[in-house]
XYZ file of C-alpha atoms in Angstrom:
383
model
C 55.569 111.909 21.208
C 59.137 111.572 20.762
C 60.798 115.003 21.265
C 63.130 115.778 18.300
C 66.109 117.982 17.860
C 66.361 120.621 15.271
C 69.778 121.675 13.659
C 69.965 124.936 12.008
C 72.451 124.891 9.048
C 73.686 128.155 7.684
C 73.473 129.169 4.170
C 75.079 132.006 2.075
C 77.252 134.721 3.936
C 77.536 132.803 7.154
C 78.956 129.715 5.727
C 82.252 131.832 4.789
C 83.163 131.901 8.112
C 82.272 128.387 9.234
C 85.598 126.186 9.348
C 86.018 122.808 7.816
C 87.772 119.776 8.944
C 89.768 117.993 6.302
C 91.518 115.155 6.593
C 94.560 114.349 4.466
C 95.363 110.436 5.005
C 96.263 108.470 6.431
C 96.428 106.758 3.017
C 97.358 109.354 0.816
C 100.094 109.540 -2.192
C 101.593 112.594 -0.943
C 102.032 111.091 2.791
C 104.687 108.302 1.718
C 102.841 105.907 3.878
C 100.004 105.738 7.090
C 100.320 109.512 7.974
C 97.191 111.412 8.897
C 97.051 115.076 8.548
C 93.832 116.992 10.407
C 93.583 120.601 9.076
C 91.469 123.186 9.837
C 90.724 125.335 6.921
C 89.250 128.805 6.777
C 88.068 128.924 2.925
C 91.255 128.010 1.404
C 93.352 128.837 4.322
C 94.744 126.458 6.792
C 94.141 128.018 10.212
C 95.305 124.717 12.550
C 97.047 121.524 11.671
C 97.923 118.416 13.405
C 99.767 115.374 12.250
C 98.246 112.261 13.549
C 100.633 109.502 13.773
C 100.876 105.857 14.955
C 98.899 104.056 12.060
C 102.130 102.260 11.124
C 103.470 101.646 14.620
C 105.110 98.403 14.976
C 106.583 98.495 18.758
C 109.886 98.001 17.659
C 111.197 99.815 21.129
C 109.485 96.964 23.143
C 110.732 94.596 20.514
C 114.489 95.671 21.160
C 114.037 94.254 24.986
C 112.963 90.477 23.660
C 115.858 90.133 21.285
C 119.639 89.745 21.592
C 122.092 92.430 20.500
C 122.360 90.574 17.071
C 119.135 90.029 16.216
C 118.008 93.858 17.353
C 120.036 95.003 14.136
C 117.184 93.317 11.869
C 114.368 95.707 13.919
C 116.886 98.698 13.966
C 117.175 98.725 10.480
C 113.506 99.126 9.450
C 112.392 102.240 10.793
C 113.461 104.885 8.574
C 113.874 101.669 5.446
C 115.553 104.288 3.366
C 118.565 104.447 5.726
C 119.247 100.958 6.895
C 123.068 100.827 7.136
C 122.834 104.132 8.985
C 120.217 102.964 11.517
C 122.402 99.877 12.093
C 124.900 101.393 12.659
C 123.802 103.627 15.821
C 122.842 100.552 17.651
C 126.015 98.469 16.892
C 127.836 101.805 17.944
C 126.171 102.265 21.257
C 126.743 97.879 22.003
C 130.277 98.697 21.434
C 130.836 101.883 23.966
C 129.262 100.120 26.419
C 131.734 97.137 25.983
C 134.652 99.335 25.779
C 135.251 97.489 22.276
C 137.931 99.082 19.691
C 136.832 98.647 16.029
C 139.233 97.390 13.416
C 140.496 100.545 11.540
C 139.467 99.048 7.964
C 136.071 98.323 9.337
C 135.532 102.126 10.724
C 136.520 103.064 7.101
C 134.345 100.820 5.787
C 131.585 101.850 7.908
C 132.048 105.610 6.667
C 131.934 104.655 3.086
C 128.831 102.539 3.304
C 126.951 104.980 5.492
C 127.608 107.921 2.655
C 126.485 105.517 0.041
C 123.510 105.138 1.934
C 123.056 108.639 2.515
C 123.284 109.093 -1.215
C 120.670 106.624 -1.870
C 118.548 108.026 0.652
C 118.703 111.596 -0.919
C 118.451 110.420 -4.443
C 114.776 109.073 -3.488
C 113.531 112.543 -2.135
C 115.073 113.975 -5.078
C 112.789 112.100 -7.448
C 109.682 112.010 -5.266
C 109.556 115.868 -4.302
C 109.285 117.151 -8.113
C 106.945 114.304 -8.744
C 104.559 115.467 -5.924
C 104.391 118.994 -7.555
C 103.785 117.618 -11.139
C 107.233 116.891 -12.820
C 107.414 113.031 -13.461
C 110.714 112.890 -15.270
C 113.160 113.457 -12.140
C 111.954 110.100 -10.294
C 113.132 108.144 -13.606
C 116.816 109.641 -13.372
C 116.917 109.286 -9.318
C 116.247 105.571 -9.922
C 118.749 105.028 -12.259
C 121.343 106.785 -10.473
C 120.176 104.651 -6.963
C 119.927 101.363 -9.000
C 123.845 102.203 -9.758
C 124.736 102.430 -6.529
C 122.161 99.620 -5.356
C 124.135 96.882 -7.190
C 127.689 97.648 -5.200
C 125.466 97.770 -2.114
C 124.147 94.573 -2.608
C 127.175 92.970 -4.048
C 129.129 93.830 -0.365
C 126.046 92.990 1.886
C 123.556 90.608 -0.021
C 120.598 93.136 0.802
C 119.062 95.604 -1.417
C 117.146 97.655 1.303
C 117.968 95.798 4.610
C 121.782 95.495 4.620
C 122.185 93.888 7.834
C 126.074 94.519 7.578
C 126.768 95.810 10.561
C 127.941 93.946 13.275
C 129.327 94.335 17.210
C 132.554 94.867 16.666
C 132.737 95.703 12.849
C 131.033 94.330 9.573
C 129.680 90.806 8.504
C 132.597 90.420 6.096
C 135.250 91.435 4.110
C 134.745 93.105 0.840
C 134.261 91.029 -2.629
C 137.700 91.002 -4.619
C 137.412 93.824 -6.738
C 134.504 96.093 -5.149
C 136.613 98.838 -4.564
C 136.944 99.718 -7.922
C 133.277 98.836 -8.823
C 132.339 101.554 -6.124
C 134.810 103.719 -7.266
C 132.877 103.696 -10.783
C 129.670 103.543 -9.641
C 130.283 106.869 -7.475
C 132.028 108.282 -10.957
C 129.026 107.521 -12.926
C 126.529 109.146 -10.330
C 128.265 112.218 -10.271
C 128.832 112.658 -13.815
C 125.069 112.978 -14.152
C 124.032 114.662 -11.070
C 123.788 117.939 -12.956
C 120.173 116.928 -14.713
C 118.711 117.550 -11.170
C 119.995 121.120 -11.361
C 118.515 121.264 -15.075
C 115.210 119.568 -14.868
C 114.176 120.633 -10.992
C 116.351 123.728 -9.832
C 116.045 125.308 -13.528
C 112.318 124.690 -13.407
C 110.140 127.772 -13.251
C 107.529 126.143 -11.988
C 109.184 124.747 -9.111
C 111.159 127.429 -7.926
C 107.513 128.825 -7.965
C 106.079 126.579 -6.004
C 108.651 125.856 -3.433
C 110.210 129.617 -3.221
C 109.083 131.447 -0.187
C 106.405 128.851 0.852
C 106.785 127.011 4.062
C 109.211 129.111 5.825
C 110.804 127.361 8.781
C 112.478 129.650 11.473
C 115.701 128.525 13.602
C 113.843 129.330 16.817
C 110.929 126.551 15.530
C 114.058 124.192 14.584
C 115.419 124.607 17.798
C 111.899 124.467 19.585
C 110.865 121.334 17.755
C 114.529 119.198 17.469
C 114.403 119.572 13.809
C 117.688 118.500 12.529
C 119.228 117.127 9.121
C 118.888 119.073 5.800
C 115.668 120.513 6.724
C 117.173 122.355 10.236
C 120.325 123.576 7.951
C 118.338 124.866 5.510
C 116.938 127.298 8.086
C 120.414 128.445 8.823
C 120.918 126.284 11.721
C 124.452 125.173 11.016
C 124.881 121.737 13.131
C 126.246 118.211 11.609
C 127.220 115.411 14.196
C 130.014 114.388 11.419
C 131.589 117.999 11.922
C 130.435 118.676 15.812
C 130.733 115.482 16.807
C 132.997 113.276 14.880
C 132.483 109.410 15.036
C 133.550 106.734 12.563
C 136.545 108.417 10.296
C 134.491 111.701 10.165
C 137.166 113.306 11.989
C 139.611 112.613 9.388
C 137.687 113.982 6.625
C 137.427 117.657 7.438
C 138.876 118.880 4.333
C 135.846 117.109 2.262
C 133.110 117.181 4.420
C 130.782 120.317 3.579
C 128.075 121.134 6.272
C 125.475 122.710 3.655
C 123.279 125.427 4.893
C 120.819 127.950 3.682
C 118.852 131.261 5.352
C 115.607 131.307 3.526
C 114.325 128.136 5.434
C 111.848 127.471 2.827
C 110.741 124.612 0.491
C 113.405 125.433 -2.202
C 116.463 125.636 0.126
C 115.332 122.489 2.001
C 115.621 120.808 -1.829
C 119.013 122.732 -2.099
C 120.516 121.483 0.558
C 119.666 117.942 -0.066
C 121.001 118.228 -3.619
C 124.368 120.004 -2.462
C 124.652 117.336 0.112
C 124.416 114.389 -2.064
C 127.109 116.110 -4.207
C 129.138 116.224 -0.811
C 128.585 112.466 0.677
C 129.704 111.350 -3.042
C 133.265 113.485 -2.475
C 133.350 111.786 1.149
C 132.965 108.016 -0.461
C 135.615 108.625 -2.793
C 137.998 109.900 -0.155
C 137.145 106.550 1.737
C 137.783 104.798 -0.989
C 141.170 106.487 -1.343
C 141.860 105.606 2.264
C 141.027 102.219 2.407
C 143.508 101.657 -0.932
C 146.189 102.935 1.183
C 145.487 100.544 4.029
C 147.066 96.778 4.753
C 144.834 94.064 4.184
C 143.414 93.581 8.100
C 140.438 92.204 9.728
C 137.156 94.030 9.419
C 135.222 92.757 12.970
C 136.497 91.226 16.107
C 135.498 87.640 17.457
C 132.626 87.647 20.214
C 131.829 85.172 22.646
C 128.723 83.119 21.816
C 126.398 84.947 24.271
C 127.380 88.631 23.876
C 126.007 90.659 27.269
C 126.844 94.313 27.695
C 128.078 94.921 30.968
C 125.321 96.851 33.776
C 124.620 100.764 32.788
C 123.385 103.001 29.757
C 124.906 104.967 26.601
C 123.404 107.100 24.179
C 124.979 106.760 20.782
C 123.571 108.895 17.974
C 124.466 109.765 14.285
C 124.194 112.340 11.563
C 121.370 110.109 9.484
C 120.418 111.343 6.035
C 117.491 112.253 7.546
C 118.829 114.227 10.664
C 119.841 113.030 14.357
C 119.501 109.430 14.772
C 119.730 108.403 18.438
C 119.420 105.154 20.848
C 119.785 105.274 24.551
C 120.468 102.299 25.457
C 120.347 100.429 29.337
C 121.684 97.258 30.242
C 121.315 95.260 33.389
C 123.746 92.792 32.095
C 122.125 90.423 30.147
C 122.200 89.311 26.377
C 118.966 91.650 25.964
C 118.794 95.353 26.285
C 116.841 96.609 29.576
C 115.574 99.346 27.528
C 116.661 100.739 23.799
C 114.982 103.955 23.401
C 115.079 105.571 19.741
C 114.899 109.113 19.007
C 114.285 109.198 14.888
C 114.878 112.019 13.171
C 111.313 111.543 11.131
C 109.301 111.935 14.295
C 111.124 115.284 15.524
C 111.275 116.922 12.035
C 107.223 116.199 11.013
C 105.986 117.581 14.441
C 106.810 120.936 12.801
C 104.260 120.954 10.480
C 101.944 122.530 13.226
C 103.771 125.355 13.123
C 104.398 125.410 8.850
C 101.263 125.081 7.618
C 98.785 127.518 9.635
C 98.494 130.357 7.335
C 99.338 128.516 4.243
C 97.061 127.668 1.211
C 95.959 124.059 1.112
C 97.454 124.277 -2.580
C 100.870 124.638 -0.774
C 100.209 121.908 1.715
C 101.676 119.146 -0.434
C 104.574 121.354 -1.573
C 105.563 121.690 2.400
C 104.702 118.508 3.492
C 106.864 116.761 0.676
C 109.788 119.120 1.593
C 110.026 117.789 5.205
C 111.457 114.676 3.802
C 110.215 111.611 6.194
C 109.390 108.125 6.124
C 106.885 107.240 8.252
C 108.089 104.142 9.522
C 110.797 106.397 11.368
C 107.564 108.482 12.982
C 105.838 105.315 14.303
C 108.948 103.528 15.114
């Protein structure tokens, strides 16, 4: 006779103390991509949370080693598709530092301008999508209207709507189209004139405030422990921004315009407030760059490069204040036309780790509110 195994299933009062494992994702509307959250629940309360990543992994870091310094720009701008220009920028800054290359002043100011316009585009996406995840559908329509306004000028200058491919080692791909600065200034002014709708529709909404105030509080100690950066870290009172603290591009000359937005509460509401206020400041920085460009005499926007570009043997680390936080590239060269190693330190990868500390102790109903307030892109996690 075949032996059998008997399993006793508890019911009634015994079941109340039984933990349940719940998978959110890997394909779920609130995860902004293929991310899986493994939650252990005690009733409606989360006792343990584990982000499970890798479902979107494309091996970008390995592919960097098989592409030359012109081609890796294409790979770099895709890991965070909402911050494509800023991603390209980090790579070319690293290569230029290895080469000891000076970039024309006009290119420096243009890069700063386009990086801030890209920051606004990134933030507008989350300013629209986060209320949507909490049940408010209207803000995303306004967010996409403003995005289209700025996308038009970004597309005109670069030829790309999402993946701009406009940075080059030594500067930018080409100079601006005739009359572009006036159209860019008009787009910035139009977007700024309508930004108060997010204050009225979202921050003024008592349901939104009820769902986010005091929810998902991230302590400054956890920010430092997990390497959290960007608006999420600053919402917890960690006053750090590379544009001010280690200036690159033209940010050293924009100290009177640049405002590092911080909050002390560290909750979902504080993170949204930081994002919104930072969007306002990015529009001000874009205006300041346009003013400076109007004063500069005509000149080149790039350097002439050899047919085969080789970085000298050595290593360097270039980090930038991307829209979602600190983005860094560690470049190792052995004197060849391809990197020997290009390690990517992405903002979303570090930020999302904090969920293991944020989610335990909270209710399942608050999970989406906390997850959305982390403002991440899954491609930036999986690389």
